[in-house]
């Protein structure tokens, strides 16, 4: 990669096979014409990708590497960007896109094009894994990719099957020649049988490998690891790595175990970068940043909102209390009373609360939460303090940046939203971050109001193997939920709330398919499938493959354009037959 010197932490090659890595084993990268040319940076529209992009931009700046940044929201934009720029660029860096398809087959690049792919999407396409010339995967060594072996999925072309080197020249006796022909025929039949068996086995192996979609280590963490190995890491880069990991946690893309493990890794870097004695502490300059590890509350934006609003609009507490019901509202009042917090204090801005209450707030909430069955209200996280006054939790920044990226309030194009979200991650642009926080509050309110509406009007229907919910055109805030990240958060919150509200034990184990209007003029809806809410969930999602097969079997007009394959776009007239096929497929 341009500017990179050593990369000893990235995936080593399997025995006797060249693996897609870059400079393994601590050796300097070889001199390469690609390292001296301008780079095209293609970045997906998610917060982890933004954070990885910020780290890479800083590294490029260190080494004076020239680059062009192009945001891409789906496969079509990625293909178009490469097609438009492939004459001007030889080096392409893809962040959170490209790993899970056959890149060379899809993009048809020139032979001298080189792709560096840093993508958390799994599984990685096997062709990308075993292509050692044009594709370089940036993957942490401890990420278990579960790649099938080379010999199980690739087979060298058989040599001339007719044994042309042993052809009969007619000089042999007739009987012997006949036996020779019979032996050759048997060998050909046996080879074909073996080939068929190998092909069937290959299909089985690939199906097992590709059937579930899931996520590996955050791309921002991978980029930070690269910066650290190069001794170019900074506190800003570390904060972006933290926000990238927190994005995976907020959007429920990784397991709790994976999150806690990665938090532990980053915690060691936080100690290294933020170790100061008390004298230095008191003389912090106004432009200084300090990162702190803490067990904080699983309450969205509470430090920038009122505690009451945050409890009402956080998925965890809203679902636990069942706040869409009268009984749930009553339980919330009991909870606040149990804490001994006056309603006047709870409903005013957090910053305006009595200092004595704020100082003991976490302990008070924690104690009462346990009595009300909310044992996971505290979570391991990080906060950053910019100067004296500005303190932000990592999940505050995730909500703010994601809301800016999917802002539907003004007719901004996707690129404009992307740039604003990217800007909000710079501590020199706190006004943009605060705008994002206000948008995030609106989004969280809209999510909880929609959840309450769907549950109270019984919009969630059991279709047999899955639950289904369709947001009608005209539903409040429906435009907001035409955006994938907002629809994902809504679906997650709705499924969790439904599981808390239903008495049907079977429904508690079902996944959810949710649809929302996308483009009324074109008659399209956006569809997402999410796995069941279970304690042991491995966060693997089978809906991507299921959607493909259901569309194929019914000739439904679908567009599979999202980097997350569990999102598709569908013509509204084809919705019924598509759902019928999906029910049949998953039954």
PDB file of C-alpha atoms in Angstrom, residues 41-184:
ATOM      1  CA  UNK A  41      -9.729   5.669  -2.555  1.00  0.00           C
ATOM      2  CA  UNK A  42     -13.208   4.065  -2.751  1.00  0.00           C
ATOM      3  CA  UNK A  43     -15.064   4.245   0.564  1.00  0.00           C
ATOM      4  CA  UNK A  44     -18.406   2.633   1.504  1.00  0.00           C
ATOM      5  CA  UNK A  45     -21.149   4.620   3.261  1.00  0.00           C
ATOM      6  CA  UNK A  46     -20.825   3.395   6.837  1.00  0.00           C
ATOM      7  CA  UNK A  47     -19.192   4.890   9.933  1.00  0.00           C
ATOM      8  CA  UNK A  48     -16.505   2.198  10.254  1.00  0.00           C
ATOM      9  CA  UNK A  49     -15.452   2.897   6.653  1.00  0.00           C
ATOM     10  CA  UNK A  50     -15.368   6.666   7.359  1.00  0.00           C
ATOM     11  CA  UNK A  51     -13.092   6.080  10.359  1.00  0.00           C
ATOM     12  CA  UNK A  52     -10.774   3.783   8.377  1.00  0.00           C
ATOM     13  CA  UNK A  53     -10.713   6.439   5.652  1.00  0.00           C
ATOM     14  CA  UNK A  54      -9.704   9.152   8.181  1.00  0.00           C
ATOM     15  CA  UNK A  55      -6.795   7.000   9.436  1.00  0.00           C
ATOM     16  CA  UNK A  56      -5.628   6.224   5.900  1.00  0.00           C
ATOM     17  CA  UNK A  57      -5.868   9.902   4.887  1.00  0.00           C
ATOM     18  CA  UNK A  58      -3.610  10.762   7.827  1.00  0.00           C
ATOM     19  CA  UNK A  59      -1.123   8.068   6.770  1.00  0.00           C
ATOM     20  CA  UNK A  60      -1.183   9.309   3.170  1.00  0.00           C
ATOM     21  CA  UNK A  61      -0.510  12.819   4.459  1.00  0.00           C
ATOM     22  CA  UNK A  62       2.510  11.543   6.449  1.00  0.00           C
ATOM     23  CA  UNK A  63       4.039  10.054   3.297  1.00  0.00           C
ATOM     24  CA  UNK A  64       2.837  12.716   0.828  1.00  0.00           C
ATOM     25  CA  UNK A  65       0.787  10.194  -1.152  1.00  0.00           C
ATOM     26  CA  UNK A  66      -1.645  11.825  -3.557  1.00  0.00           C
ATOM     27  CA  UNK A  67      -5.132  10.340  -3.684  1.00  0.00           C
ATOM     28  CA  UNK A  68      -8.663  10.938  -4.924  1.00  0.00           C
ATOM     29  CA  UNK A  69     -11.553  10.028  -2.606  1.00  0.00           C
ATOM     30  CA  UNK A  70     -14.785   8.680  -4.090  1.00  0.00           C
ATOM     31  CA  UNK A  71     -17.682   7.601  -1.792  1.00  0.00           C
ATOM     32  CA  UNK A  72     -19.593   4.545  -3.066  1.00  0.00           C
ATOM     33  CA  UNK A  73     -22.943   3.450  -1.609  1.00  0.00           C
ATOM     34  CA  UNK A  74     -23.355   0.207  -3.565  1.00  0.00           C
ATOM     35  CA  UNK A  75     -21.988  -2.133  -6.238  1.00  0.00           C
ATOM     36  CA  UNK A  76     -23.245  -0.004  -9.140  1.00  0.00           C
ATOM     37  CA  UNK A  77     -21.417   3.090  -7.881  1.00  0.00           C
ATOM     38  CA  UNK A  78     -18.261   1.031  -7.268  1.00  0.00           C
ATOM     39  CA  UNK A  79     -18.298  -0.367 -10.823  1.00  0.00           C
ATOM     40  CA  UNK A  80     -18.989   3.067 -12.299  1.00  0.00           C
ATOM     41  CA  UNK A  81     -16.177   4.688 -10.279  1.00  0.00           C
ATOM     42  CA  UNK A  82     -13.601   2.086 -11.368  1.00  0.00           C
ATOM     43  CA  UNK A  83     -14.771   2.265 -14.992  1.00  0.00           C
ATOM     44  CA  UNK A  84     -14.539   6.075 -15.040  1.00  0.00           C
ATOM     45  CA  UNK A  85     -11.131   6.246 -13.374  1.00  0.00           C
ATOM     46  CA  UNK A  86      -9.249   3.143 -14.503  1.00  0.00           C
ATOM     47  CA  UNK A  87      -7.377   5.058 -17.219  1.00  0.00           C
ATOM     48  CA  UNK A  88      -6.007   7.583 -14.684  1.00  0.00           C
ATOM     49  CA  UNK A  89      -5.246   5.201 -11.790  1.00  0.00           C
ATOM     50  CA  UNK A  90      -3.402   1.948 -11.295  1.00  0.00           C
ATOM     51  CA  UNK A  91      -3.777   1.706  -7.512  1.00  0.00           C
ATOM     52  CA  UNK A  92      -7.225   1.321  -5.947  1.00  0.00           C
ATOM     53  CA  UNK A  93      -7.950   1.150  -2.203  1.00  0.00           C
ATOM     54  CA  UNK A  94     -11.399  -0.247  -1.290  1.00  0.00           C
ATOM     55  CA  UNK A  95     -12.696   0.304   2.244  1.00  0.00           C
ATOM     56  CA  UNK A  96     -15.612  -1.859   3.479  1.00  0.00           C
ATOM     57  CA  UNK A  97     -16.493  -2.936  -0.046  1.00  0.00           C
ATOM     58  CA  UNK A  98     -15.203  -5.477  -2.532  1.00  0.00           C
ATOM     59  CA  UNK A  99     -14.046  -8.415  -0.412  1.00  0.00           C
ATOM     60  CA  UNK A 100     -17.169 -10.562  -0.776  1.00  0.00           C
ATOM     61  CA  UNK A 101     -17.419 -10.664  -4.591  1.00  0.00           C
ATOM     62  CA  UNK A 102     -15.010 -11.793  -7.313  1.00  0.00           C
ATOM     63  CA  UNK A 103     -13.502  -8.343  -7.894  1.00  0.00           C
ATOM     64  CA  UNK A 104     -11.673  -9.022 -11.147  1.00  0.00           C
ATOM     65  CA  UNK A 105     -14.712 -10.711 -12.696  1.00  0.00           C
ATOM     66  CA  UNK A 106     -17.012  -7.865 -11.606  1.00  0.00           C
ATOM     67  CA  UNK A 107     -14.813  -4.845 -12.358  1.00  0.00           C
ATOM     68  CA  UNK A 108     -12.869  -6.159 -15.373  1.00  0.00           C
ATOM     69  CA  UNK A 109      -9.831  -3.964 -14.601  1.00  0.00           C
ATOM     70  CA  UNK A 110      -6.671  -3.570 -16.672  1.00  0.00           C
ATOM     71  CA  UNK A 111      -3.932  -6.138 -16.076  1.00  0.00           C
ATOM     72  CA  UNK A 112      -1.694  -3.601 -14.328  1.00  0.00           C
ATOM     73  CA  UNK A 113      -4.390  -2.446 -11.870  1.00  0.00           C
ATOM     74  CA  UNK A 114      -3.764  -3.249  -8.214  1.00  0.00           C
ATOM     75  CA  UNK A 115      -6.520  -3.448  -5.568  1.00  0.00           C
ATOM     76  CA  UNK A 116      -5.901  -3.095  -1.830  1.00  0.00           C
ATOM     77  CA  UNK A 117      -9.046  -4.264  -0.025  1.00  0.00           C
ATOM     78  CA  UNK A 118      -9.767  -3.478   3.628  1.00  0.00           C
ATOM     79  CA  UNK A 119     -13.271  -4.825   4.183  1.00  0.00           C
ATOM     80  CA  UNK A 120     -15.018  -6.192   7.292  1.00  0.00           C
ATOM     81  CA  UNK A 121     -17.639  -8.075   5.210  1.00  0.00           C
ATOM     82  CA  UNK A 122     -17.398 -11.846   5.384  1.00  0.00           C
ATOM     83  CA  UNK A 123     -17.096 -14.331   3.825  1.00  0.00           C
ATOM     84  CA  UNK A 124     -14.277 -13.140   1.573  1.00  0.00           C
ATOM     85  CA  UNK A 125     -14.668 -14.369  -2.007  1.00  0.00           C
ATOM     86  CA  UNK A 126     -12.284 -17.305  -2.535  1.00  0.00           C
ATOM     87  CA  UNK A 127     -10.956 -15.919  -5.829  1.00  0.00           C
ATOM     88  CA  UNK A 128      -9.887 -12.736  -4.027  1.00  0.00           C
ATOM     89  CA  UNK A 129      -8.173 -14.842  -1.367  1.00  0.00           C
ATOM     90  CA  UNK A 130      -6.105 -16.913  -3.803  1.00  0.00           C
ATOM     91  CA  UNK A 131      -5.356 -14.182  -6.354  1.00  0.00           C
ATOM     92  CA  UNK A 132      -1.808 -13.123  -5.531  1.00  0.00           C
ATOM     93  CA  UNK A 133      -1.195 -10.672  -8.354  1.00  0.00           C
ATOM     94  CA  UNK A 134      -3.855  -7.943  -8.439  1.00  0.00           C
ATOM     95  CA  UNK A 135      -5.694  -8.249  -5.114  1.00  0.00           C
ATOM     96  CA  UNK A 136      -4.148  -7.541  -1.724  1.00  0.00           C
ATOM     97  CA  UNK A 137      -6.407  -8.204   1.267  1.00  0.00           C
ATOM     98  CA  UNK A 138      -5.705  -6.265   4.460  1.00  0.00           C
ATOM     99  CA  UNK A 139      -6.893  -8.624   7.173  1.00  0.00           C
ATOM    100  CA  UNK A 140      -5.823  -9.106  10.796  1.00  0.00           C
ATOM    101  CA  UNK A 141      -3.945 -12.293  11.442  1.00  0.00           C
ATOM    102  CA  UNK A 142      -6.293 -13.458  14.212  1.00  0.00           C
ATOM    103  CA  UNK A 143      -9.392 -13.134  11.993  1.00  0.00           C
ATOM    104  CA  UNK A 144     -10.408 -16.725  11.241  1.00  0.00           C
ATOM    105  CA  UNK A 145     -11.657 -16.599   7.649  1.00  0.00           C
ATOM    106  CA  UNK A 146     -12.441 -20.345   7.476  1.00  0.00           C
ATOM    107  CA  UNK A 147     -11.223 -20.370   3.860  1.00  0.00           C
ATOM    108  CA  UNK A 148     -11.641 -23.685   2.001  1.00  0.00           C
ATOM    109  CA  UNK A 149      -8.328 -25.177   0.858  1.00  0.00           C
ATOM    110  CA  UNK A 150      -7.101 -24.308  -2.637  1.00  0.00           C
ATOM    111  CA  UNK A 151      -7.282 -27.890  -3.919  1.00  0.00           C
ATOM    112  CA  UNK A 152     -10.922 -28.251  -2.821  1.00  0.00           C
ATOM    113  CA  UNK A 153     -12.135 -25.362  -4.979  1.00  0.00           C
ATOM    114  CA  UNK A 154      -9.626 -24.937  -7.803  1.00  0.00           C
ATOM    115  CA  UNK A 155      -8.572 -27.702 -10.164  1.00  0.00           C
ATOM    116  CA  UNK A 156      -5.873 -27.376 -12.795  1.00  0.00           C
ATOM    117  CA  UNK A 157      -7.077 -28.215 -16.295  1.00  0.00           C
ATOM    118  CA  UNK A 158      -6.592 -31.918 -16.912  1.00  0.00           C
ATOM    119  CA  UNK A 159      -3.994 -32.880 -19.435  1.00  0.00           C
ATOM    120  CA  UNK A 160      -5.146 -34.335 -22.725  1.00  0.00           C
ATOM    121  CA  UNK A 161      -7.784 -36.805 -21.676  1.00  0.00           C
ATOM    122  CA  UNK A 162      -7.275 -38.983 -24.725  1.00  0.00           C
ATOM    123  CA  UNK A 163      -3.758 -40.057 -23.633  1.00  0.00           C
ATOM    124  CA  UNK A 164      -2.599 -38.704 -26.983  1.00  0.00           C
ATOM    125  CA  UNK A 165       0.976 -39.597 -26.090  1.00  0.00           C
ATOM    126  CA  UNK A 166       0.005 -43.298 -26.126  1.00  0.00           C
ATOM    127  CA  UNK A 167      -2.080 -43.340 -29.291  1.00  0.00           C
ATOM    128  CA  UNK A 168      -2.161 -46.617 -31.207  1.00  0.00           C
ATOM    129  CA  UNK A 169      -0.299 -46.311 -34.564  1.00  0.00           C
ATOM    130  CA  UNK A 170      -1.996 -49.377 -36.036  1.00  0.00           C
ATOM    131  CA  UNK A 171       1.073 -51.621 -35.729  1.00  0.00           C
ATOM    132  CA  UNK A 172      -0.366 -53.550 -32.754  1.00  0.00           C
ATOM    133  CA  UNK A 173      -2.364 -56.755 -33.312  1.00  0.00           C
ATOM    134  CA  UNK A 174      -6.134 -56.256 -33.506  1.00  0.00           C
ATOM    135  CA  UNK A 175      -6.888 -57.937 -30.142  1.00  0.00           C
ATOM    136  CA  UNK A 176      -4.276 -55.899 -28.312  1.00  0.00           C
ATOM    137  CA  UNK A 177      -5.490 -52.676 -30.009  1.00  0.00           C
ATOM    138  CA  UNK A 178      -9.050 -53.425 -28.932  1.00  0.00           C
ATOM    139  CA  UNK A 179      -7.930 -53.955 -25.341  1.00  0.00           C
ATOM    140  CA  UNK A 180      -5.997 -50.665 -25.511  1.00  0.00           C
ATOM    141  CA  UNK A 181      -9.127 -48.785 -26.722  1.00  0.00           C
ATOM    142  CA  UNK A 182     -11.229 -50.341 -23.947  1.00  0.00           C
ATOM    143  CA  UNK A 183      -8.621 -49.388 -21.296  1.00  0.00           C
ATOM    144  CA  UNK A 184      -8.455 -45.796 -22.601  1.00  0.00           C
TER     145      UNK A 184
END
